[in-house]
Amino acid sequence: MSDRREERLTLLREALVNEGTLHLRDAATLCGVSEMTIRRDLHTCSQSISLIGGRLIKVSPQASAYDLIEQQALGYPAKYRLCQRALSFIDEGDTLFIDCGSTLLPLLGFLARFKALTVVTYALNVATSVAKLPSVRLIVLGGLYYPASQSFGGERLAEQIRGLGINKALITAAGIDDDQGVSCFHFHEVAPKKAAIATAEKRILLADTRKMGVVRPAYFATLGDFDVLVTDDEQVSKRFEAGLASMPDIAITWP
């Protein structure tokens, strides 16, 4: 790698530490080169800086490509406790929006205790599990299938969600940051998450302590957009309260 290229990359890394993200145009201006040169530079350091949607994002060593099977194995006891706690917010007869991702999978085993529920989801693995429960009416939102997250995406998903009466939206996230908000790995998840948040009577976010202070590529909400945050992070109020105009109710799980 040339010395000039390394100097530019160092400058970009320093800028991203301060700014969080950087537009490609601004990165080119900062380094005094063309946007194409910046693109070529980034091609050599894809493990530390990513270009997504015309913006540069710093990639942490942990932020590898999302794999649902791998994520299911990470922190399963914590996710189980989150779902146990979230269960207290579900009432008989509710229509639930259940998000994709690994965090909510333990919840599905608890739903058999209800006599009547309706579950709305765009996640294939959620639908497959819920379909076995005789007391649950299932609404599956379809579209283009994304194997990495076992979920569907499409232009009509948000419209379909807005046409439903949803009592509780159970939402997952891959990152929660006081400046950058609530985010996930995949851009196709943004529209259904936003639509569910806008439509539901009660919005419940589930996130364990590993998600706190983390920024992922696809932003979809602020913490204040939720009514309840279910977490195992006892310090969450101290983390975010000073920087937010409004905070959701905090439901802490215990080991």
PDB file of C-alpha atoms in Angstrom:
ATOM      1  CA  MET A   1       0.000   0.000   0.000  1.00  0.00           C
ATOM      2  CA  SER A   2       1.369   3.434  -0.947  1.00  0.00           C
ATOM      3  CA  ASP A   3       2.300   5.934   1.755  1.00  0.00           C
ATOM      4  CA  ARG A   4      -0.221   8.472   0.405  1.00  0.00           C
ATOM      5  CA  ARG A   5      -3.028   5.937   0.440  1.00  0.00           C
ATOM      6  CA  GLU A   6      -2.193   4.969   4.020  1.00  0.00           C
ATOM      7  CA  GLU A   7      -2.149   8.657   4.999  1.00  0.00           C
ATOM      8  CA  ARG A   8      -5.617   9.134   3.468  1.00  0.00           C
ATOM      9  CA  LEU A   9      -6.982   6.073   5.238  1.00  0.00           C
ATOM     10  CA  THR A  10      -5.549   7.243   8.559  1.00  0.00           C
ATOM     11  CA  LEU A  11      -7.181  10.643   8.023  1.00  0.00           C
ATOM     12  CA  LEU A  12     -10.525   8.989   7.237  1.00  0.00           C
ATOM     13  CA  ARG A  13     -10.347   6.733  10.297  1.00  0.00           C
ATOM     14  CA  GLU A  14      -9.686   9.753  12.519  1.00  0.00           C
ATOM     15  CA  ALA A  15     -12.608  11.625  10.939  1.00  0.00           C
ATOM     16  CA  LEU A  16     -14.933   8.672  11.483  1.00  0.00           C
ATOM     17  CA  VAL A  17     -13.970   8.456  15.157  1.00  0.00           C
ATOM     18  CA  ASN A  18     -15.182  12.044  15.559  1.00  0.00           C
ATOM     19  CA  GLU A  19     -18.124  12.090  13.128  1.00  0.00           C
ATOM     20  CA  GLY A  20     -19.413   8.514  13.146  1.00  0.00           C
ATOM     21  CA  THR A  21     -20.160   8.588   9.414  1.00  0.00           C
ATOM     22  CA  LEU A  22     -18.807  10.609   6.501  1.00  0.00           C
ATOM     23  CA  HIS A  23     -20.299  11.288   3.073  1.00  0.00           C
ATOM     24  CA  LEU A  24     -18.164  10.074   0.176  1.00  0.00           C
ATOM     25  CA  ARG A  25     -18.063  13.584  -1.285  1.00  0.00           C
ATOM     26  CA  ASP A  26     -16.841  15.038   2.016  1.00  0.00           C
ATOM     27  CA  ALA A  27     -14.244  12.279   2.346  1.00  0.00           C
ATOM     28  CA  ALA A  28     -12.863  13.152  -1.089  1.00  0.00           C
ATOM     29  CA  THR A  29     -12.729  16.850  -0.189  1.00  0.00           C
ATOM     30  CA  LEU A  30     -11.035  16.105   3.131  1.00  0.00           C
ATOM     31  CA  CYS A  31      -8.302  14.090   1.414  1.00  0.00           C
ATOM     32  CA  GLY A  32      -7.997  16.365  -1.626  1.00  0.00           C
ATOM     33  CA  VAL A  33      -8.654  13.575  -4.139  1.00  0.00           C
ATOM     34  CA  SER A  34     -11.521  12.334  -6.301  1.00  0.00           C
ATOM     35  CA  GLU A  35     -14.380  10.157  -5.076  1.00  0.00           C
ATOM     36  CA  MET A  36     -13.077   7.367  -7.311  1.00  0.00           C
ATOM     37  CA  THR A  37      -9.723   7.495  -5.518  1.00  0.00           C
ATOM     38  CA  ILE A  38     -11.496   7.167  -2.173  1.00  0.00           C
ATOM     39  CA  ARG A  39     -13.433   4.170  -3.511  1.00  0.00           C
ATOM     40  CA  ARG A  40     -10.162   2.527  -4.581  1.00  0.00           C
ATOM     41  CA  ASP A  41      -8.609   3.243  -1.191  1.00  0.00           C
ATOM     42  CA  LEU A  42     -11.565   1.673   0.608  1.00  0.00           C
ATOM     43  CA  HIS A  43     -11.296  -1.438  -1.530  1.00  0.00           C
ATOM     44  CA  THR A  44      -7.942  -2.108   0.149  1.00  0.00           C
ATOM     45  CA  CYS A  45      -9.253  -1.713   3.730  1.00  0.00           C
ATOM     46  CA  SER A  46     -12.734  -3.220   3.630  1.00  0.00           C
ATOM     47  CA  GLN A  47     -12.242  -4.647   7.124  1.00  0.00           C
ATOM     48  CA  SER A  48     -11.961  -1.238   8.797  1.00  0.00           C
ATOM     49  CA  ILE A  49     -14.102   1.164   6.710  1.00  0.00           C
ATOM     50  CA  SER A  50     -17.256   0.326   4.769  1.00  0.00           C
ATOM     51  CA  LEU A  51     -18.997   2.389   2.063  1.00  0.00           C
ATOM     52  CA  ILE A  52     -22.773   2.007   2.362  1.00  0.00           C
ATOM     53  CA  GLY A  53     -25.306   4.193   0.575  1.00  0.00           C
ATOM     54  CA  GLY A  54     -22.715   6.821  -0.304  1.00  0.00           C
ATOM     55  CA  ARG A  55     -21.487   7.158   3.283  1.00  0.00           C
ATOM     56  CA  LEU A  56     -18.336   5.868   4.964  1.00  0.00           C
ATOM     57  CA  ILE A  57     -18.895   3.877   8.164  1.00  0.00           C
ATOM     58  CA  LYS A  58     -16.235   2.625  10.547  1.00  0.00           C
ATOM     59  CA  VAL A  59     -16.436  -1.144  10.891  1.00  0.00           C
ATOM     60  CA  SER A  60     -15.553  -2.563  14.288  1.00  0.00           C
ATOM     61  CA  PRO A  61     -13.701  -5.896  14.457  1.00  0.00           C
ATOM     62  CA  GLN A  62     -16.892  -7.535  15.756  1.00  0.00           C
ATOM     63  CA  ALA A  63     -19.079  -6.208  12.938  1.00  0.00           C
ATOM     64  CA  SER A  64     -18.732  -9.107  10.535  1.00  0.00           C
ATOM     65  CA  ALA A  65     -21.472 -10.144   8.146  1.00  0.00           C
ATOM     66  CA  TYR A  66     -24.644 -11.118   9.933  1.00  0.00           C
ATOM     67  CA  ASP A  67     -25.319 -14.832  10.188  1.00  0.00           C
ATOM     68  CA  LEU A  68     -28.538 -15.855  11.932  1.00  0.00           C
ATOM     69  CA  ILE A  69     -27.316 -19.292  12.987  1.00  0.00           C
ATOM     70  CA  GLU A  70     -24.223 -17.749  14.566  1.00  0.00           C
ATOM     71  CA  GLN A  71     -26.283 -15.023  16.250  1.00  0.00           C
ATOM     72  CA  GLN A  72     -28.677 -17.588  17.755  1.00  0.00           C
ATOM     73  CA  ALA A  73     -25.769 -19.137  19.645  1.00  0.00           C
ATOM     74  CA  LEU A  74     -24.515 -15.792  20.983  1.00  0.00           C
ATOM     75  CA  GLY A  75     -25.860 -14.864  24.401  1.00  0.00           C
ATOM     76  CA  TYR A  76     -28.790 -17.287  24.284  1.00  0.00           C
ATOM     77  CA  PRO A  77     -29.419 -17.240  28.084  1.00  0.00           C
ATOM     78  CA  ALA A  78     -29.692 -13.437  27.984  1.00  0.00           C
ATOM     79  CA  LYS A  79     -32.113 -13.580  25.051  1.00  0.00           C
ATOM     80  CA  TYR A  80     -34.197 -16.184  26.852  1.00  0.00           C
ATOM     81  CA  ARG A  81     -34.511 -13.904  29.885  1.00  0.00           C
ATOM     82  CA  LEU A  82     -35.410 -10.932  27.678  1.00  0.00           C
ATOM     83  CA  CYS A  83     -38.241 -12.939  26.134  1.00  0.00           C
ATOM     84  CA  GLN A  84     -39.437 -14.106  29.550  1.00  0.00           C
ATOM     85  CA  ARG A  85     -39.649 -10.466  30.625  1.00  0.00           C
ATOM     86  CA  ALA A  86     -41.339  -9.371  27.387  1.00  0.00           C
ATOM     87  CA  LEU A  87     -43.991 -12.030  27.940  1.00  0.00           C
ATOM     88  CA  SER A  88     -45.435  -9.936  30.770  1.00  0.00           C
ATOM     89  CA  PHE A  89     -46.472  -7.279  28.237  1.00  0.00           C
ATOM     90  CA  ILE A  90     -48.506  -9.695  26.090  1.00  0.00           C
ATOM     91  CA  ASP A  91     -52.231 -10.052  26.770  1.00  0.00           C
ATOM     92  CA  GLU A  92     -54.735 -12.670  25.708  1.00  0.00           C
ATOM     93  CA  GLY A  93     -56.206 -11.828  22.298  1.00  0.00           C
ATOM     94  CA  ASP A  94     -53.348  -9.512  21.246  1.00  0.00           C
ATOM     95  CA  THR A  95     -52.205  -9.011  17.686  1.00  0.00           C
ATOM     96  CA  LEU A  96     -48.399  -9.069  17.845  1.00  0.00           C
ATOM     97  CA  PHE A  97     -45.840  -7.917  15.323  1.00  0.00           C
ATOM     98  CA  ILE A  98     -42.802 -10.155  15.851  1.00  0.00           C
ATOM     99  CA  ASP A  99     -39.587  -8.903  14.282  1.00  0.00           C
ATOM    100  CA  CYS A 100     -36.911 -11.024  12.626  1.00  0.00           C
ATOM    101  CA  GLY A 101     -33.521 -11.820  14.173  1.00  0.00           C
ATOM    102  CA  SER A 102     -32.357 -14.197  16.867  1.00  0.00           C
ATOM    103  CA  THR A 103     -33.365 -12.259  19.991  1.00  0.00           C
ATOM    104  CA  LEU A 104     -37.083 -13.039  19.781  1.00  0.00           C
ATOM    105  CA  LEU A 105     -36.815 -16.731  18.913  1.00  0.00           C
ATOM    106  CA  PRO A 106     -37.058 -17.924  22.565  1.00  0.00           C
ATOM    107  CA  LEU A 107     -40.369 -16.049  22.862  1.00  0.00           C
ATOM    108  CA  LEU A 108     -42.081 -18.356  20.382  1.00  0.00           C
ATOM    109  CA  GLY A 109     -42.012 -21.294  22.778  1.00  0.00           C
ATOM    110  CA  PHE A 110     -43.945 -19.260  25.360  1.00  0.00           C
ATOM    111  CA  LEU A 111     -46.847 -18.401  23.054  1.00  0.00           C
ATOM    112  CA  ALA A 112     -48.484 -21.828  23.375  1.00  0.00           C
ATOM    113  CA  ARG A 113     -49.832 -20.820  26.803  1.00  0.00           C
ATOM    114  CA  PHE A 114     -52.226 -18.316  25.219  1.00  0.00           C
ATOM    115  CA  LYS A 115     -55.708 -19.321  24.055  1.00  0.00           C
ATOM    116  CA  ALA A 116     -55.899 -16.759  21.246  1.00  0.00           C
ATOM    117  CA  LEU A 117     -53.213 -14.618  19.594  1.00  0.00           C
ATOM    118  CA  THR A 118     -52.532 -13.213  16.153  1.00  0.00           C
ATOM    119  CA  VAL A 119     -48.895 -13.009  15.052  1.00  0.00           C
ATOM    120  CA  VAL A 120     -47.737 -10.802  12.182  1.00  0.00           C
ATOM    121  CA  THR A 121     -44.209 -11.425  10.902  1.00  0.00           C
ATOM    122  CA  TYR A 122     -41.934 -11.165   7.884  1.00  0.00           C
ATOM    123  CA  ALA A 123     -39.500 -13.747   9.299  1.00  0.00           C
ATOM    124  CA  LEU A 124     -39.664 -17.262   7.880  1.00  0.00           C
ATOM    125  CA  ASN A 125     -38.271 -18.949  10.994  1.00  0.00           C
ATOM    126  CA  VAL A 126     -40.801 -17.146  13.194  1.00  0.00           C
ATOM    127  CA  ALA A 127     -43.637 -18.156  10.868  1.00  0.00           C
ATOM    128  CA  THR A 128     -42.471 -21.781  10.768  1.00  0.00           C
ATOM    129  CA  SER A 129     -42.465 -22.038  14.563  1.00  0.00           C
ATOM    130  CA  VAL A 130     -45.723 -20.175  15.138  1.00  0.00           C
ATOM    131  CA  ALA A 131     -47.554 -22.182  12.455  1.00  0.00           C
ATOM    132  CA  LYS A 132     -47.368 -25.222  14.754  1.00  0.00           C
ATOM    133  CA  LEU A 133     -49.380 -23.490  17.484  1.00  0.00           C
ATOM    134  CA  PRO A 134     -53.129 -24.160  17.109  1.00  0.00           C
ATOM    135  CA  SER A 135     -54.137 -21.151  19.205  1.00  0.00           C
ATOM    136  CA  VAL A 136     -52.198 -18.629  17.101  1.00  0.00           C
ATOM    137  CA  ARG A 137     -53.522 -17.046  13.922  1.00  0.00           C
ATOM    138  CA  LEU A 138     -50.560 -16.310  11.647  1.00  0.00           C
ATOM    139  CA  ILE A 139     -50.140 -13.491   9.111  1.00  0.00           C
ATOM    140  CA  VAL A 140     -46.968 -13.850   7.023  1.00  0.00           C
ATOM    141  CA  LEU A 141     -45.750 -10.832   5.065  1.00  0.00           C
ATOM    142  CA  GLY A 142     -43.992 -11.942   1.892  1.00  0.00           C
ATOM    143  CA  GLY A 143     -41.594 -10.587  -0.690  1.00  0.00           C
ATOM    144  CA  LEU A 144     -38.025 -11.251  -1.734  1.00  0.00           C
ATOM    145  CA  TYR A 145     -36.391 -13.763   0.610  1.00  0.00           C
ATOM    146  CA  TYR A 146     -33.110 -12.877   2.375  1.00  0.00           C
ATOM    147  CA  PRO A 147     -31.439 -16.095   3.611  1.00  0.00           C
ATOM    148  CA  ALA A 148     -28.951 -14.382   5.966  1.00  0.00           C
ATOM    149  CA  SER A 149     -31.756 -13.210   8.267  1.00  0.00           C
ATOM    150  CA  GLN A 150     -34.419 -15.708   7.129  1.00  0.00           C
ATOM    151  CA  SER A 151     -36.755 -12.807   6.407  1.00  0.00           C
ATOM    152  CA  PHE A 152     -38.637 -11.199   3.533  1.00  0.00           C
ATOM    153  CA  GLY A 153     -38.320  -7.720   2.096  1.00  0.00           C
ATOM    154  CA  GLY A 154     -40.307  -5.722  -0.421  1.00  0.00           C
ATOM    155  CA  GLU A 155     -41.976  -2.420  -1.243  1.00  0.00           C
ATOM    156  CA  ARG A 156     -45.424  -3.521  -0.029  1.00  0.00           C
ATOM    157  CA  LEU A 157     -44.453  -4.785   3.423  1.00  0.00           C
ATOM    158  CA  ALA A 158     -44.833  -1.412   5.118  1.00  0.00           C
ATOM    159  CA  GLU A 159     -48.208  -0.828   3.458  1.00  0.00           C
ATOM    160  CA  GLN A 160     -49.430  -4.251   4.591  1.00  0.00           C
ATOM    161  CA  ILE A 161     -48.368  -3.581   8.176  1.00  0.00           C
ATOM    162  CA  ARG A 162     -50.063  -0.179   8.247  1.00  0.00           C
ATOM    163  CA  GLY A 163     -53.289  -1.870   7.150  1.00  0.00           C
ATOM    164  CA  LEU A 164     -53.373  -4.055  10.267  1.00  0.00           C
ATOM    165  CA  GLY A 165     -54.449  -3.373  13.836  1.00  0.00           C
ATOM    166  CA  ILE A 166     -51.376  -4.228  15.925  1.00  0.00           C
ATOM    167  CA  ASN A 167     -51.512  -4.161  19.714  1.00  0.00           C
ATOM    168  CA  LYS A 168     -47.845  -4.850  20.500  1.00  0.00           C
ATOM    169  CA  ALA A 169     -44.787  -4.555  18.263  1.00  0.00           C
ATOM    170  CA  LEU A 170     -41.817  -6.563  19.524  1.00  0.00           C
ATOM    171  CA  ILE A 171     -38.760  -5.116  17.805  1.00  0.00           C
ATOM    172  CA  THR A 172     -35.131  -6.243  17.800  1.00  0.00           C
ATOM    173  CA  ALA A 173     -31.980  -4.255  17.093  1.00  0.00           C
ATOM    174  CA  ALA A 174     -28.313  -4.941  16.442  1.00  0.00           C
ATOM    175  CA  GLY A 175     -27.168  -1.633  17.898  1.00  0.00           C
ATOM    176  CA  ILE A 176     -28.358   1.176  20.189  1.00  0.00           C
ATOM    177  CA  ASP A 177     -26.376   4.409  20.402  1.00  0.00           C
ATOM    178  CA  ASP A 178     -27.293   7.737  22.014  1.00  0.00           C
ATOM    179  CA  ASP A 179     -26.136   9.705  18.953  1.00  0.00           C
ATOM    180  CA  GLN A 180     -26.836   7.307  16.065  1.00  0.00           C
ATOM    181  CA  GLY A 181     -30.060   5.794  17.389  1.00  0.00           C
ATOM    182  CA  VAL A 182     -31.369   2.252  16.974  1.00  0.00           C
ATOM    183  CA  SER A 183     -29.993   0.262  14.047  1.00  0.00           C
ATOM    184  CA  CYS A 184     -29.799  -3.165  12.443  1.00  0.00           C
ATOM    185  CA  PHE A 185     -27.608  -4.986   9.920  1.00  0.00           C
ATOM    186  CA  HIS A 186     -29.990  -5.170   6.951  1.00  0.00           C
ATOM    187  CA  PHE A 187     -31.613  -2.324   5.032  1.00  0.00           C
ATOM    188  CA  HIS A 188     -34.606  -4.409   3.933  1.00  0.00           C
ATOM    189  CA  GLU A 189     -35.672  -4.596   7.601  1.00  0.00           C
ATOM    190  CA  VAL A 190     -35.965  -0.816   7.998  1.00  0.00           C
ATOM    191  CA  ALA A 191     -39.365  -0.336   6.297  1.00  0.00           C
ATOM    192  CA  PRO A 192     -41.249  -3.074   8.200  1.00  0.00           C
ATOM    193  CA  LYS A 193     -39.678  -2.054  11.518  1.00  0.00           C
ATOM    194  CA  LYS A 194     -40.648   1.601  10.993  1.00  0.00           C
ATOM    195  CA  ALA A 195     -44.172   0.681   9.901  1.00  0.00           C
ATOM    196  CA  ALA A 196     -44.691  -1.541  12.949  1.00  0.00           C
ATOM    197  CA  ILE A 197     -43.398   1.173  15.284  1.00  0.00           C
ATOM    198  CA  ALA A 198     -45.760   3.712  13.692  1.00  0.00           C
ATOM    199  CA  THR A 199     -48.786   1.380  13.748  1.00  0.00           C
ATOM    200  CA  ALA A 200     -48.642  -0.494  17.057  1.00  0.00           C
ATOM    201  CA  GLU A 201     -50.398   0.637  20.227  1.00  0.00           C
ATOM    202  CA  LYS A 202     -47.351  -0.375  22.288  1.00  0.00           C
ATOM    203  CA  ARG A 203     -43.771  -0.554  20.996  1.00  0.00           C
ATOM    204  CA  ILE A 204     -41.371  -2.871  22.821  1.00  0.00           C
ATOM    205  CA  LEU A 205     -37.648  -3.012  22.031  1.00  0.00           C
ATOM    206  CA  LEU A 206     -35.591  -5.998  23.187  1.00  0.00           C
ATOM    207  CA  ALA A 207     -31.808  -5.652  23.384  1.00  0.00           C
ATOM    208  CA  ASP A 208     -29.137  -7.190  25.585  1.00  0.00           C
ATOM    209  CA  THR A 209     -26.111  -5.328  26.880  1.00  0.00           C
ATOM    210  CA  ARG A 210     -23.951  -6.342  23.890  1.00  0.00           C
ATOM    211  CA  LYS A 211     -26.038  -4.034  21.678  1.00  0.00           C
ATOM    212  CA  MET A 212     -25.490  -0.898  23.776  1.00  0.00           C
ATOM    213  CA  GLY A 213     -23.187   1.762  22.357  1.00  0.00           C
ATOM    214  CA  VAL A 214     -23.073  -0.079  19.020  1.00  0.00           C
ATOM    215  CA  VAL A 215     -23.887   1.383  15.579  1.00  0.00           C
ATOM    216  CA  ARG A 216     -24.962  -0.837  12.672  1.00  0.00           C
ATOM    217  CA  PRO A 217     -25.449   0.262   9.051  1.00  0.00           C
ATOM    218  CA  ALA A 218     -29.272   0.482   8.871  1.00  0.00           C
ATOM    219  CA  TYR A 219     -30.823   3.142  11.154  1.00  0.00           C
ATOM    220  CA  PHE A 220     -34.556   2.802  11.828  1.00  0.00           C
ATOM    221  CA  ALA A 221     -35.565   4.560  15.084  1.00  0.00           C
ATOM    222  CA  THR A 222     -34.594   6.564  18.133  1.00  0.00           C
ATOM    223  CA  LEU A 223     -34.824   5.050  21.596  1.00  0.00           C
ATOM    224  CA  GLY A 224     -37.579   7.538  22.371  1.00  0.00           C
ATOM    225  CA  ASP A 225     -39.782   5.954  19.677  1.00  0.00           C
ATOM    226  CA  PHE A 226     -40.385   2.979  22.000  1.00  0.00           C
ATOM    227  CA  ASP A 227     -42.670   2.648  25.000  1.00  0.00           C
ATOM    228  CA  VAL A 228     -40.616  -0.084  26.683  1.00  0.00           C
ATOM    229  CA  LEU A 229     -36.996  -1.229  26.495  1.00  0.00           C
ATOM    230  CA  VAL A 230     -36.463  -4.779  27.747  1.00  0.00           C
ATOM    231  CA  THR A 231     -32.779  -5.259  28.537  1.00  0.00           C
ATOM    232  CA  ASP A 232     -30.279  -6.834  30.906  1.00  0.00           C
ATOM    233  CA  ASP A 233     -28.196  -3.642  31.009  1.00  0.00           C
ATOM    234  CA  GLU A 234     -28.632  -2.161  34.493  1.00  0.00           C
ATOM    235  CA  GLN A 235     -26.805   1.019  33.437  1.00  0.00           C
ATOM    236  CA  VAL A 236     -28.985   1.785  30.421  1.00  0.00           C
ATOM    237  CA  SER A 237     -30.640   4.842  31.991  1.00  0.00           C
ATOM    238  CA  LYS A 238     -27.258   6.360  32.808  1.00  0.00           C
ATOM    239  CA  ARG A 239     -26.019   5.556  29.301  1.00  0.00           C
ATOM    240  CA  PHE A 240     -28.750   7.384  27.414  1.00  0.00           C
ATOM    241  CA  GLU A 241     -30.914   9.548  29.678  1.00  0.00           C
ATOM    242  CA  ALA A 242     -28.797  12.698  29.430  1.00  0.00           C
ATOM    243  CA  GLY A 243     -28.762  12.683  25.630  1.00  0.00           C
ATOM    244  CA  LEU A 244     -32.456  11.950  24.962  1.00  0.00           C
ATOM    245  CA  ALA A 245     -35.546  14.133  25.165  1.00  0.00           C
ATOM    246  CA  SER A 246     -37.648  11.100  26.124  1.00  0.00           C
ATOM    247  CA  MET A 247     -36.847   7.631  27.421  1.00  0.00           C
ATOM    248  CA  PRO A 248     -38.961   4.484  27.242  1.00  0.00           C
ATOM    249  CA  ASP A 249     -39.873   2.570  30.372  1.00  0.00           C
ATOM    250  CA  ILE A 250     -37.018   0.230  31.288  1.00  0.00           C
ATOM    251  CA  ALA A 251     -37.717  -3.429  32.066  1.00  0.00           C
ATOM    252  CA  ILE A 252     -34.571  -5.033  33.484  1.00  0.00           C
ATOM    253  CA  THR A 253     -34.008  -8.786  33.429  1.00  0.00           C
ATOM    254  CA  TRP A 254     -31.965 -10.512  36.132  1.00  0.00           C
ATOM    255  CA  PRO A 255     -29.662 -13.554  35.868  1.00  0.00           C
TER     256      PRO A 255
END
